[in-house]
mmCIF file of C-alpha atoms in Angstrom:
data_model
loop_
_atom_site.group_PDB
_atom_site.id
_atom_site.type_symbol
_atom_site.label_atom_id
_atom_site.label_comp_id
_atom_site.label_asym_id
_atom_site.label_seq_id
_atom_site.Cartn_x
_atom_site.Cartn_y
_atom_site.Cartn_z
ATOM 1 C CA MET A 1 103.026 114.016 84.371
ATOM 2 C CA THR A 2 106.667 113.999 83.269
ATOM 3 C CA ARG A 3 108.784 111.360 84.936
ATOM 4 C CA THR A 4 111.974 112.455 86.676
ATOM 5 C CA THR A 5 115.253 110.921 87.781
ATOM 6 C CA ALA A 6 115.860 113.722 90.318
ATOM 7 C CA ILE A 7 115.470 112.678 93.943
ATOM 8 C CA LEU A 8 113.645 114.625 96.658
ATOM 9 C CA THR A 9 116.096 115.957 99.231
ATOM 10 C CA ALA A 10 113.826 118.099 101.429
ATOM 11 C CA PRO A 11 110.348 117.790 102.955
ATOM 12 C CA GLU A 12 107.362 119.562 101.474
ATOM 13 C CA THR A 13 107.481 123.319 102.085
ATOM 14 C CA GLY A 14 105.857 124.222 105.395
ATOM 15 C CA THR A 15 106.394 120.822 107.002
ATOM 16 C CA VAL A 16 106.535 120.943 110.802
ATOM 17 C CA ILE A 17 108.997 118.398 112.128
ATOM 18 C CA GLN A 18 107.469 115.870 114.506
ATOM 19 C CA PRO A 19 107.814 114.525 117.096
ATOM 20 C CA VAL A 20 109.468 117.248 119.151
ATOM 21 C CA HIS A 21 111.236 115.873 122.212
ATOM 22 C CA GLN A 22 111.255 118.037 125.335
ATOM 23 C CA TYR A 23 113.219 116.961 128.410
ATOM 24 C CA SER A 24 112.884 117.760 132.084
ATOM 25 C CA ASP A 25 115.818 118.929 134.192
ATOM 26 C CA GLU A 26 116.130 115.424 135.608
ATOM 27 C CA GLN A 27 116.202 113.898 132.127
ATOM 28 C CA ASN A 28 118.793 116.416 130.936
ATOM 29 C CA ALA A 29 120.920 115.467 133.927
ATOM 30 C CA GLN A 30 120.683 111.801 132.931
ATOM 31 C CA ILE A 31 121.643 112.683 129.360
ATOM 32 C CA LYS A 32 124.739 114.461 130.702
ATOM 33 C CA GLU A 33 125.624 111.445 132.846
ATOM 34 C CA LEU A 34 125.326 109.129 129.857
ATOM 35 C CA ARG A 35 127.637 111.385 127.868
ATOM 36 C CA LYS A 36 130.184 111.388 130.685
ATOM 37 C CA TYR A 37 130.096 107.604 130.672
ATOM 38 C CA ALA A 38 130.427 107.438 126.873
ATOM 39 C CA ASP A 39 133.487 109.697 127.068
ATOM 40 C CA THR A 40 135.196 107.126 129.304
ATOM 41 C CA LEU A 41 134.803 104.600 126.473
ATOM 42 C CA LEU A 42 136.134 106.907 123.763
ATOM 43 C CA LEU A 43 139.050 105.700 121.680
ATOM 44 C CA ASP A 44 142.468 107.260 122.130
ATOM 45 C CA SER A 45 142.871 110.318 119.929
ATOM 46 C CA SER A 46 145.708 108.566 118.091
ATOM 47 C CA ASP A 47 143.313 105.905 116.762
ATOM 48 C CA ALA A 48 142.302 106.388 113.118
ATOM 49 C CA TYR A 49 138.619 105.911 113.962
ATOM 50 C CA TYR A 50 138.675 108.338 116.905
ATOM 51 C CA ARG A 51 137.329 111.374 115.038
ATOM 52 C CA TRP A 52 134.413 109.349 113.629
ATOM 53 C CA GLU A 53 133.528 107.887 117.003
ATOM 54 C CA LEU A 54 133.642 111.363 118.529
ATOM 55 C CA ARG A 55 131.551 112.721 115.675
ATOM 56 C CA TRP A 56 128.808 110.178 116.443
ATOM 57 C CA LEU A 57 128.897 110.883 120.184
ATOM 58 C CA ASN A 58 128.672 114.621 119.487
ATOM 59 C CA LYS A 59 125.506 114.370 117.433
ATOM 60 C CA PRO A 60 122.745 116.085 119.441
ATOM 61 C CA ASP A 61 120.377 113.136 119.113
ATOM 62 C CA THR A 62 122.730 110.306 120.171
ATOM 63 C CA MET A 63 122.488 110.497 123.967
ATOM 64 C CA PRO A 64 118.753 111.349 124.096
ATOM 65 C CA ARG A 65 117.897 108.452 121.757
ATOM 66 C CA TYR A 66 119.685 105.952 123.980
ATOM 67 C CA MET A 67 118.080 107.320 127.118
ATOM 68 C CA ARG A 68 114.612 107.134 125.539
ATOM 69 C CA ALA A 69 115.285 103.596 124.288
ATOM 70 C CA ALA A 70 116.263 102.597 127.814
ATOM 71 C CA LYS A 71 113.086 104.168 129.242
ATOM 72 C CA TRP A 72 115.315 106.597 131.165
ATOM 73 C CA LYS A 73 117.057 103.830 133.083
ATOM 74 C CA LEU A 74 120.679 104.978 133.089
ATOM 75 C CA PRO A 75 122.331 101.556 133.644
ATOM 76 C CA ASP A 76 120.432 100.136 130.657
ATOM 77 C CA ALA A 77 121.320 103.177 128.530
ATOM 78 C CA LYS A 78 125.001 102.693 129.416
ATOM 79 C CA ARG A 79 124.814 99.041 128.406
ATOM 80 C CA ARG A 80 123.112 99.887 125.132
ATOM 81 C CA ILE A 81 125.463 102.662 124.096
ATOM 82 C CA GLU A 82 128.533 100.612 124.993
ATOM 83 C CA GLY A 83 127.232 97.817 122.753
ATOM 84 C CA THR A 84 126.721 100.213 119.863
ATOM 85 C CA ILE A 85 130.136 101.816 120.305
ATOM 86 C CA LYS A 86 131.727 98.362 120.041
ATOM 87 C CA TRP A 87 129.614 97.526 116.985
ATOM 88 C CA ARG A 88 130.469 100.803 115.243
ATOM 89 C CA ARG A 89 134.186 100.245 115.818
ATOM 90 C CA GLU A 90 133.920 96.902 114.075
ATOM 91 C CA PHE A 91 131.486 97.922 111.319
ATOM 92 C CA GLN A 92 132.705 101.537 110.868
ATOM 93 C CA PRO A 93 129.525 102.682 109.099
ATOM 94 C CA GLU A 94 130.916 106.169 108.403
ATOM 95 C CA LEU A 95 133.753 104.692 106.340
ATOM 96 C CA ILE A 96 131.878 102.358 103.987
ATOM 97 C CA ARG A 97 133.159 103.214 100.508
ATOM 98 C CA PRO A 98 130.398 103.979 97.990
ATOM 99 C CA ASP A 99 132.009 101.708 95.390
ATOM 100 C CA GLU A 100 132.019 98.835 97.891
ATOM 101 C CA VAL A 101 128.223 98.707 98.018
ATOM 102 C CA LYS A 102 127.212 100.388 94.752
ATOM 103 C CA ILE A 103 126.467 97.081 93.017
ATOM 104 C CA GLU A 104 123.778 96.389 95.617
ATOM 105 C CA ALA A 105 121.866 99.437 94.355
ATOM 106 C CA GLU A 106 121.830 98.453 90.678
ATOM 107 C CA THR A 107 118.148 97.479 90.641
ATOM 108 C CA GLY A 108 116.850 99.986 93.195
ATOM 109 C CA LYS A 109 115.959 97.452 95.867
ATOM 110 C CA ILE A 110 116.571 100.181 98.486
ATOM 111 C CA ILE A 111 115.837 103.785 97.487
ATOM 112 C CA LEU A 112 116.124 106.878 99.663
ATOM 113 C CA ASN A 113 113.648 109.390 98.295
ATOM 114 C CA GLY A 114 111.063 111.793 99.746
ATOM 115 C CA PHE A 115 109.719 112.624 103.210
ATOM 116 C CA ASP A 116 106.561 111.919 105.173
ATOM 117 C CA LYS A 117 104.237 114.559 106.634
ATOM 118 C CA ASP A 118 106.414 114.829 109.750
ATOM 119 C CA GLY A 119 109.620 115.387 107.792
ATOM 120 C CA ARG A 120 111.007 111.870 108.100
ATOM 121 C CA PRO A 121 113.085 110.664 105.122
ATOM 122 C CA ILE A 122 111.643 107.602 103.378
ATOM 123 C CA LEU A 123 113.549 104.408 102.595
ATOM 124 C CA TYR A 124 111.710 102.272 100.030
ATOM 125 C CA MET A 125 112.654 98.591 100.182
ATOM 126 C CA ARG A 126 111.607 96.278 97.364
ATOM 127 C CA PRO A 127 112.735 92.692 98.037
ATOM 128 C CA GLY A 128 111.467 91.689 94.581
ATOM 129 C CA ARG A 129 114.372 93.633 93.071
ATOM 130 C CA GLU A 130 117.023 91.570 94.850
ATOM 131 C CA ASN A 131 120.050 91.321 92.555
ATOM 132 C CA THR A 132 122.832 89.714 94.608
ATOM 133 C CA GLU A 133 123.498 86.580 96.577
ATOM 134 C CA THR A 134 123.425 86.665 100.381
ATOM 135 C CA SER A 135 126.653 88.198 101.685
ATOM 136 C CA PRO A 136 127.970 90.615 104.337
ATOM 137 C CA ARG A 137 127.950 93.293 101.635
ATOM 138 C CA GLN A 138 124.140 93.295 101.651
ATOM 139 C CA LEU A 139 124.160 94.317 105.311
ATOM 140 C CA ARG A 140 126.841 96.927 104.653
ATOM 141 C CA HIS A 141 124.683 98.366 101.880
ATOM 142 C CA LEU A 142 121.714 98.556 104.247
ATOM 143 C CA VAL A 143 123.815 100.324 106.884
ATOM 144 C CA TRP A 144 125.172 102.715 104.233
ATOM 145 C CA CYS A 145 121.572 103.561 103.320
ATOM 146 C CA LEU A 146 120.630 104.096 106.981
ATOM 147 C CA GLU A 147 123.569 106.487 107.364
ATOM 148 C CA ARG A 148 122.470 108.402 104.250
ATOM 149 C CA ALA A 149 118.936 108.608 105.635
ATOM 150 C CA LYS A 150 120.445 110.159 108.768
ATOM 151 C CA ASP A 151 122.206 112.670 106.506
ATOM 152 C CA PHE A 152 118.872 113.540 104.876
ATOM 153 C CA MET A 153 117.099 114.261 108.178
ATOM 154 C CA PRO A 154 116.197 117.955 108.515
ATOM 155 C CA PRO A 155 117.087 119.771 111.763
ATOM 156 C CA GLY A 156 115.105 118.376 114.682
ATOM 157 C CA GLN A 157 114.196 115.102 112.979
ATOM 158 C CA GLU A 158 115.655 111.904 114.461
ATOM 159 C CA SER A 159 113.721 109.154 112.705
ATOM 160 C CA LEU A 160 112.919 107.719 109.293
ATOM 161 C CA VAL A 161 110.180 105.792 107.522
ATOM 162 C CA ILE A 162 110.739 102.398 105.921
ATOM 163 C CA ILE A 163 108.233 101.273 103.291
ATOM 164 C CA VAL A 164 108.642 97.597 102.368
ATOM 165 C CA ASP A 165 106.910 96.763 99.092
ATOM 166 C CA TYR A 166 106.446 93.052 98.454
ATOM 167 C CA LYS A 167 105.075 93.472 94.942
ATOM 168 C CA SER A 168 106.788 90.931 92.636
ATOM 169 C CA THR A 169 108.607 89.349 95.594
ATOM 170 C CA THR A 170 109.093 85.590 95.363
ATOM 171 C CA LEU A 171 110.432 82.962 97.730
ATOM 172 C CA ARG A 172 113.759 83.238 95.879
ATOM 173 C CA THR A 173 114.119 87.015 96.209
ATOM 174 C CA ASN A 174 112.697 87.349 99.722
ATOM 175 C CA PRO A 175 115.454 87.642 102.351
ATOM 176 C CA SER A 176 115.992 84.669 104.612
ATOM 177 C CA ILE A 177 114.841 84.786 108.209
ATOM 178 C CA SER A 178 118.525 84.711 109.184
ATOM 179 C CA ILE A 179 119.289 87.872 107.196
ATOM 180 C CA ALA A 180 116.096 89.538 108.401
ATOM 181 C CA SER A 181 117.030 88.862 112.022
ATOM 182 C CA LYS A 182 120.459 90.457 111.471
ATOM 183 C CA VAL A 183 118.823 93.498 109.911
ATOM 184 C CA LEU A 184 116.462 93.800 112.876
ATOM 185 C CA THR A 185 119.365 93.469 115.307
ATOM 186 C CA ILE A 186 121.205 96.335 113.642
ATOM 187 C CA LEU A 187 118.120 98.530 113.465
ATOM 188 C CA GLN A 188 116.823 97.808 116.975
ATOM 189 C CA GLN A 189 120.116 97.736 118.869
ATOM 190 C CA HIS A 190 122.381 100.169 116.993
ATOM 191 C CA TYR A 191 119.946 102.660 115.448
ATOM 192 C CA VAL A 192 117.714 102.955 118.488
ATOM 193 C CA GLU A 193 114.738 105.318 118.265
ATOM 194 C CA THR A 194 115.537 105.820 114.561
ATOM 195 C CA LEU A 195 112.608 103.910 113.089
ATOM 196 C CA GLY A 196 109.611 106.234 113.054
ATOM 197 C CA ARG A 197 107.314 104.046 110.984
ATOM 198 C CA ALA A 198 107.629 100.648 109.294
ATOM 199 C CA ILE A 199 105.068 100.137 106.539
ATOM 200 C CA VAL A 200 104.512 96.839 104.742
ATOM 201 C CA THR A 201 102.577 96.821 101.466
ATOM 202 C CA ASN A 202 101.500 94.148 98.984
ATOM 203 C CA LEU A 203 102.403 91.250 101.280
ATOM 204 C CA PRO A 204 101.283 88.038 99.557
ATOM 205 C CA MET A 205 99.705 85.244 101.565
ATOM 206 C CA LEU A 206 102.615 83.061 100.503
ATOM 207 C CA LEU A 207 104.984 85.134 102.639
ATOM 208 C CA ASN A 208 102.890 85.319 105.806
ATOM 209 C CA PHE A 209 105.127 82.619 107.228
ATOM 210 C CA PHE A 210 108.067 84.998 106.873
ATOM 211 C CA TYR A 211 106.600 87.494 109.324
ATOM 212 C CA LYS A 212 105.691 84.700 111.688
ATOM 213 C CA GLY A 213 109.323 83.608 111.487
ATOM 214 C CA ILE A 214 110.769 87.022 112.334
ATOM 215 C CA SER A 215 108.195 87.858 115.026
ATOM 216 C CA PRO A 216 110.454 86.546 117.833
ATOM 217 C CA PHE A 217 113.108 89.061 116.747
ATOM 218 C CA LEU A 218 110.742 92.057 116.815
ATOM 219 C CA ASP A 219 110.869 94.039 120.020
ATOM 220 C CA PRO A 220 107.538 95.530 121.188
ATOM 221 C CA VAL A 221 108.560 99.058 120.169
ATOM 222 C CA THR A 222 109.295 97.996 116.589
ATOM 223 C CA ARG A 223 106.132 95.907 116.404
ATOM 224 C CA ASP A 224 104.040 98.898 117.500
ATOM 225 C CA LYS A 225 105.486 100.981 114.666
ATOM 226 C CA MET A 226 104.600 98.451 111.956
ATOM 227 C CA ARG A 227 101.564 98.987 109.739
ATOM 228 C CA PHE A 228 100.280 96.670 107.020
ATOM 229 C CA ASN A 229 98.741 98.213 103.880
ATOM 230 C CA PRO A 230 97.785 101.588 105.398
ATOM 231 C CA ASP A 231 96.538 104.522 103.314
ATOM 232 C CA LEU A 232 99.935 106.040 102.578
ATOM 233 C CA LEU A 233 98.428 109.384 101.611
ATOM 234 C CA GLU A 234 97.463 109.833 105.256
ATOM 235 C CA LEU A 235 101.155 109.641 106.135
ATOM 236 C CA VAL A 236 103.024 111.062 103.125
ATOM 237 C CA PRO A 237 102.256 114.227 101.090
ATOM 238 C CA LYS A 238 101.057 113.346 97.597
ATOM 239 C CA SER A 239 103.907 115.362 96.089
ATOM 240 C CA GLN A 240 106.452 113.305 98.047
ATOM 241 C CA LEU A 241 104.952 109.838 97.596
ATOM 242 C CA ASP A 242 106.184 107.620 94.765
ATOM 243 C CA SER A 243 103.492 107.154 92.124
ATOM 244 C CA ASP A 244 103.813 103.369 92.565
ATOM 245 C CA PHE A 245 102.023 103.902 95.899
ATOM 246 C CA GLY A 246 99.385 106.388 94.781
ATOM 247 C CA GLY A 247 101.404 109.600 94.959
ATOM 248 C CA ASP A 248 102.118 112.264 92.351
ATOM 249 C CA PHE A 249 105.895 111.845 92.379
ATOM 250 C CA GLU A 250 106.719 110.144 89.069
ATOM 251 C CA PHE A 251 110.193 108.832 89.821
ATOM 252 C CA GLU A 252 112.176 106.890 87.228
ATOM 253 C CA TYR A 253 115.023 104.915 88.753
ATOM 254 C CA ASP A 254 118.338 105.172 86.954
ATOM 255 C CA HIS A 255 121.149 103.576 88.918
ATOM 256 C CA GLU A 256 124.029 105.876 87.953
ATOM 257 C CA THR A 257 121.980 109.078 88.229
ATOM 258 C CA TYR A 258 120.481 108.097 91.569
ATOM 259 C CA TRP A 259 123.782 106.992 93.077
ATOM 260 C CA LYS A 260 125.587 110.177 92.049
ATOM 261 C CA GLN A 261 122.884 112.353 93.571
ATOM 262 C CA ILE A 262 123.016 110.526 96.916
ATOM 263 C CA VAL A 263 126.818 110.584 97.085
ATOM 264 C CA ASP A 264 127.042 114.241 96.010
ATOM 265 C CA PHE A 265 124.279 115.496 98.288
ATOM 266 C CA CYS A 266 125.799 113.781 101.332
ATOM 267 C CA GLY A 267 129.341 114.808 100.408
ATOM 268 C CA ILE A 268 130.756 111.280 100.504
ATOM 269 C CA ALA A 269 134.357 110.889 99.327
ATOM 270 C CA GLU A 270 135.619 107.876 97.390
ATOM 271 C CA ASP A 271 137.138 106.371 100.552
ATOM 272 C CA GLY A 272 133.863 106.728 102.457
ATOM 273 C CA THR A 273 134.927 109.804 104.431
ATOM 274 C CA ARG A 274 133.423 113.281 103.914
ATOM 275 C CA LEU A 275 134.396 115.932 101.429
ATOM 276 C CA GLU A 276 135.638 119.221 102.847
ATOM 277 C CA GLY A 277 132.825 121.064 104.597
ATOM 278 C CA TYR A 278 130.606 117.991 104.944
ATOM 279 C CA PHE A 279 132.039 116.547 108.168
ATOM 280 C CA ASP A 280 128.956 117.491 110.181
ATOM 281 C CA GLY A 281 126.551 116.422 107.430
ATOM 282 C CA PRO A 282 124.998 118.106 104.391
ATOM 283 C CA MET A 283 122.259 119.944 106.281
ATOM 284 C CA GLY A 284 124.832 121.893 108.258
ATOM 285 C CA ILE A 285 126.181 123.616 105.158
ATOM 286 C CA HIS A 286 122.887 123.735 103.224
ATOM 287 C CA ALA A 287 124.211 121.385 100.547
ATOM 288 C CA GLN A 288 122.410 121.478 97.217
ATOM 289 C CA LEU A 289 122.040 118.862 94.524
ATOM 290 C CA PRO A 290 124.627 119.099 91.720
ATOM 291 C CA SER A 291 123.753 121.808 89.226
ATOM 292 C CA THR A 292 124.984 119.685 86.335
ATOM 293 C CA LYS A 293 122.306 117.192 85.347
ATOM 294 C CA PRO A 294 122.755 114.188 83.038
ATOM 295 C CA ASP A 295 121.330 114.452 79.559
ATOM 296 C CA ASN A 296 118.183 112.352 79.375
ATOM 297 C CA SER A 297 116.929 113.785 76.105
ATOM 298 C CA ASP A 298 116.762 110.326 74.583
ATOM 299 C CA THR A 299 114.588 108.979 77.399
ATOM 300 C CA GLY A 300 112.179 111.857 77.765
ATOM 301 C CA LEU A 301 112.932 112.032 81.488
ATOM 302 C CA ASP A 302 112.981 115.261 83.444
ATOM 303 C CA THR A 303 116.094 115.597 85.635
ATOM 304 C CA THR A 304 115.330 118.935 87.244
ATOM 305 C CA THR A 305 114.732 119.063 90.973
ATOM 306 C CA PRO A 306 110.987 118.624 91.637
ATOM 307 C CA SER A 307 109.172 121.807 92.570
ATOM 308 C CA GLY A 308 108.488 122.571 96.207
ATOM 309 C CA THR A 309 111.597 120.828 97.512
ATOM 310 C CA SER A 310 114.385 123.392 97.397
ATOM 311 C CA SER A 311 112.916 126.094 99.619
ATOM 312 C CA TYR A 312 112.118 123.997 102.701
ATOM 313 C CA THR A 313 112.563 125.879 105.962
ATOM 314 C CA PRO A 314 111.737 123.992 109.165
ATOM 315 C CA SER A 315 109.185 125.547 111.457
ATOM 316 C CA ILE A 316 110.706 127.036 114.579
ATOM 317 C CA ASP A 317 108.676 124.472 116.520
ATOM 318 C CA SER A 318 110.539 121.667 114.797
ATOM 319 C CA VAL A 319 113.834 122.286 116.540
ATOM 320 C CA GLY A 320 112.607 123.411 119.938
ATOM 321 C CA GLY A 321 113.439 120.144 121.628
ATOM 322 C CA THR A 322 117.121 120.085 120.697
ATOM 323 C CA LYS A 323 118.576 123.522 121.395
ATOM 324 C CA GLU A 324 118.813 123.015 125.133
ATOM 325 C CA LEU A 325 120.833 119.858 124.578
ATOM 326 C CA ASP A 326 123.729 121.466 122.686
ATOM 327 C CA SER A 327 125.945 122.008 125.701
ATOM 328 C CA ALA A 328 124.649 118.996 127.590
ATOM 329 C CA VAL A 329 125.426 116.500 124.852
ATOM 330 C CA GLU A 330 128.475 117.904 123.122
ATOM 331 C CA GLY A 331 130.526 119.180 126.035
ATOM 332 C CA PRO A 332 134.031 120.696 125.814
ATOM 333 C CA ILE A 333 135.352 117.796 123.793
ATOM 334 C CA VAL A 334 133.633 119.186 120.665
ATOM 335 C CA LYS A 335 136.245 121.890 120.293
ATOM 336 C CA SER A 336 138.983 119.314 119.870
ATOM 337 C CA ILE A 337 137.449 118.046 116.652
ATOM 338 C CA GLU A 338 136.771 121.545 115.326
ATOM 339 C CA ALA A 339 140.378 122.487 115.846
ATOM 340 C CA GLU A 340 141.740 119.663 113.718
#
């Protein structure tokens, strides 16, 4: 099969998005109350970060995710969302410039590519490809990738899959327990209910101590979602799974080609903001991959979009759990951002 540098930007045709979240009247009322509380924390409209904070609060999945994470205990949900609002103001994940973190992607240690059988985007992590020294930029790169995975989610999908491949990982390239704990903090506290599955493959005996070391930082929900060396073809369509893991997708990583596709598909501007029309994300305007492909005639690589990925239409069942939340979550404040 011909290898390709083109990434997969849509689930396999016919995919039904799962899980679908349905809420009772009481739960919808709690979601509305959480939004009212979040609005009291909102930055002044004169603040430069205001429109990005409002954009995050307006996303239809934000309030429900925090209520589910809090097991529908409103005081806990308020505490959690306030903590994330403060973190986002400091970290400003929407405004991370691509060029700031691009060097971290040189070796493909984190690749966003493909979807599982439930329509979750897949983040492949390969610690053995570590190419930089420990620094805050590594965490910013991870957060940038999480934000792009959110951009890739089809309508109705709220979670992603992380596949950690320890093939060729050594003690030198494996992240420290300190870095791993920071990653877990970000994922568990500020991207609540976003991890759908965490899959670990090719873990050598030498690194078993690493997972023992991070176990205290794993909350029970995250631990329940972790699987070690599962049959990936039970979870990911063969056409979407990287051939390194037994799939049919023969992906060839080329840093410049990959990076351009991610940035273009998500509509990310040089300063980290969004290009015109992309403010609400690429799925809202049915963004397509760039029609101009790099010339790979010397490498023998195919750069056309893989078949079966451009005509994805979510099943009507896949979005049934979100329509009723539009007015409950967004509220009248949405119009203020649309009018700008």
